Amino acid sequence: MNQKYQTSESALSPSGRFGRLSYLGWNMLMSFSILIIIGIIAAFSPGLLADPTTMTGSSMLATVLIGIAYIVLLYFSFVFTIRRLHDRNHIGWLSLLILVPGINLLFILYLIFAKGDDRSNQYGPRRNAKGWEKVLAWFYILIFPLAILAAIALPAYQDYVTRAQQAQMEQSIHHVD
């Protein structure tokens, strides 16, 4: 493969290779884009989270648009996974492991931490990560653990606040008696 292949390939195509930082960078870009799209849809559809039996036309449209965004997210998740597998010189069909509960977590960790081939393989030459891919990848690496921590800590804190308020109310009721 020559340099022309390197510059003319599309990152949104399943053919070609993605190193670890490119894989994480594109996943960050995709996740951020989908969140913005879903946020915009939700902002213009106030009844989106309402009772499903009382859905209006606009909230049904919003639900369909979010469904389409999810399908796009799923498609590009497979594309990026296939490209990452190609970097490891594996066939793209292994990307179906994403659909297997339990194994998918181990598989994604493998894709993140396993080093790719340094030389050309049957899927093309080694692809160097672009600068913005590296920035997004490191942002992803820093933000993801914080998001997991927040997902654990915020509900625990909310539960603590609720229990403290209940205890305070019970104490004030017993104090009045």
Short mmCIF file of C-alpha atoms in Angstrom, two decimals, residues 88-148:
data_model
loop_
_atom_site.label_atom_id
_atom_site.label_comp_id
_atom_site.label_asym_id
_atom_site.label_seq_id
_atom_site.Cartn_x
_atom_site.Cartn_y
_atom_site.Cartn_z
CA ARG A 88 -4.75 -5.83 15.18
CA ASN A 89 -4.90 -7.86 11.90
CA HIS A 90 -8.23 -9.50 12.86
CA ILE A 91 -11.33 -9.88 10.72
CA GLY A 92 -14.14 -7.37 11.18
CA TRP A 93 -16.69 -10.07 11.97
CA LEU A 94 -15.27 -10.20 15.48
CA SER A 95 -16.99 -6.84 16.02
CA LEU A 96 -20.18 -8.84 16.65
CA LEU A 97 -18.73 -9.64 20.08
CA ILE A 98 -19.99 -6.18 21.08
CA LEU A 99 -23.47 -7.73 21.14
CA VAL A 100 -22.58 -10.48 23.64
CA PRO A 101 -23.28 -9.33 27.23
CA GLY A 102 -20.32 -9.69 29.56
CA ILE A 103 -17.87 -10.49 26.78
CA ASN A 104 -18.45 -7.07 25.24
CA LEU A 105 -16.83 -5.29 28.19
CA LEU A 106 -13.71 -7.46 28.00
CA PHE A 107 -13.67 -7.08 24.22
CA ILE A 108 -13.80 -3.28 24.40
CA LEU A 109 -11.00 -3.27 26.98
CA TYR A 110 -8.98 -5.46 24.62
CA LEU A 111 -9.55 -2.99 21.78
CA ILE A 112 -8.50 -0.06 23.95
CA PHE A 113 -5.33 -1.60 25.40
CA ALA A 114 -4.03 -4.03 22.74
CA LYS A 115 -1.23 -2.62 20.60
CA GLY A 116 -1.78 -2.62 16.84
CA ASP A 117 0.57 -3.89 14.16
CA ASP A 118 3.50 -1.54 13.60
CA ARG A 119 3.86 -2.59 9.96
CA SER A 120 1.45 -2.93 7.06
CA ASN A 121 -0.90 -5.86 7.27
CA GLN A 122 -3.61 -7.25 4.99
CA TYR A 123 -5.85 -4.26 5.86
CA GLY A 124 -3.39 -1.57 4.87
CA PRO A 125 -0.51 0.47 6.26
CA ARG A 126 -0.34 1.66 9.83
CA ARG A 127 -2.46 4.80 10.19
CA ASN A 128 -1.07 7.63 12.28
CA ALA A 129 -3.55 9.34 14.57
CA LYS A 130 -4.26 12.94 13.67
CA GLY A 131 -3.69 15.65 16.27
CA TRP A 132 -7.37 16.26 16.97
CA GLU A 133 -7.94 12.49 17.33
CA LYS A 134 -5.24 12.40 20.00
CA VAL A 135 -6.77 15.36 21.86
CA LEU A 136 -10.24 13.79 21.81
CA ALA A 137 -8.81 10.42 22.83
CA TRP A 138 -7.07 11.88 25.87
CA PHE A 139 -10.20 13.85 26.72
CA TYR A 140 -12.13 10.55 26.54
CA ILE A 141 -9.53 8.82 28.72
CA LEU A 142 -9.86 11.56 31.36
CA ILE A 143 -13.62 12.10 31.19
CA PHE A 144 -14.78 8.46 31.10
CA PRO A 145 -13.51 7.51 34.60
CA LEU A 146 -14.94 10.76 35.97
CA ALA A 147 -18.31 9.97 34.36
CA ILE A 148 -18.31 6.50 35.94
#
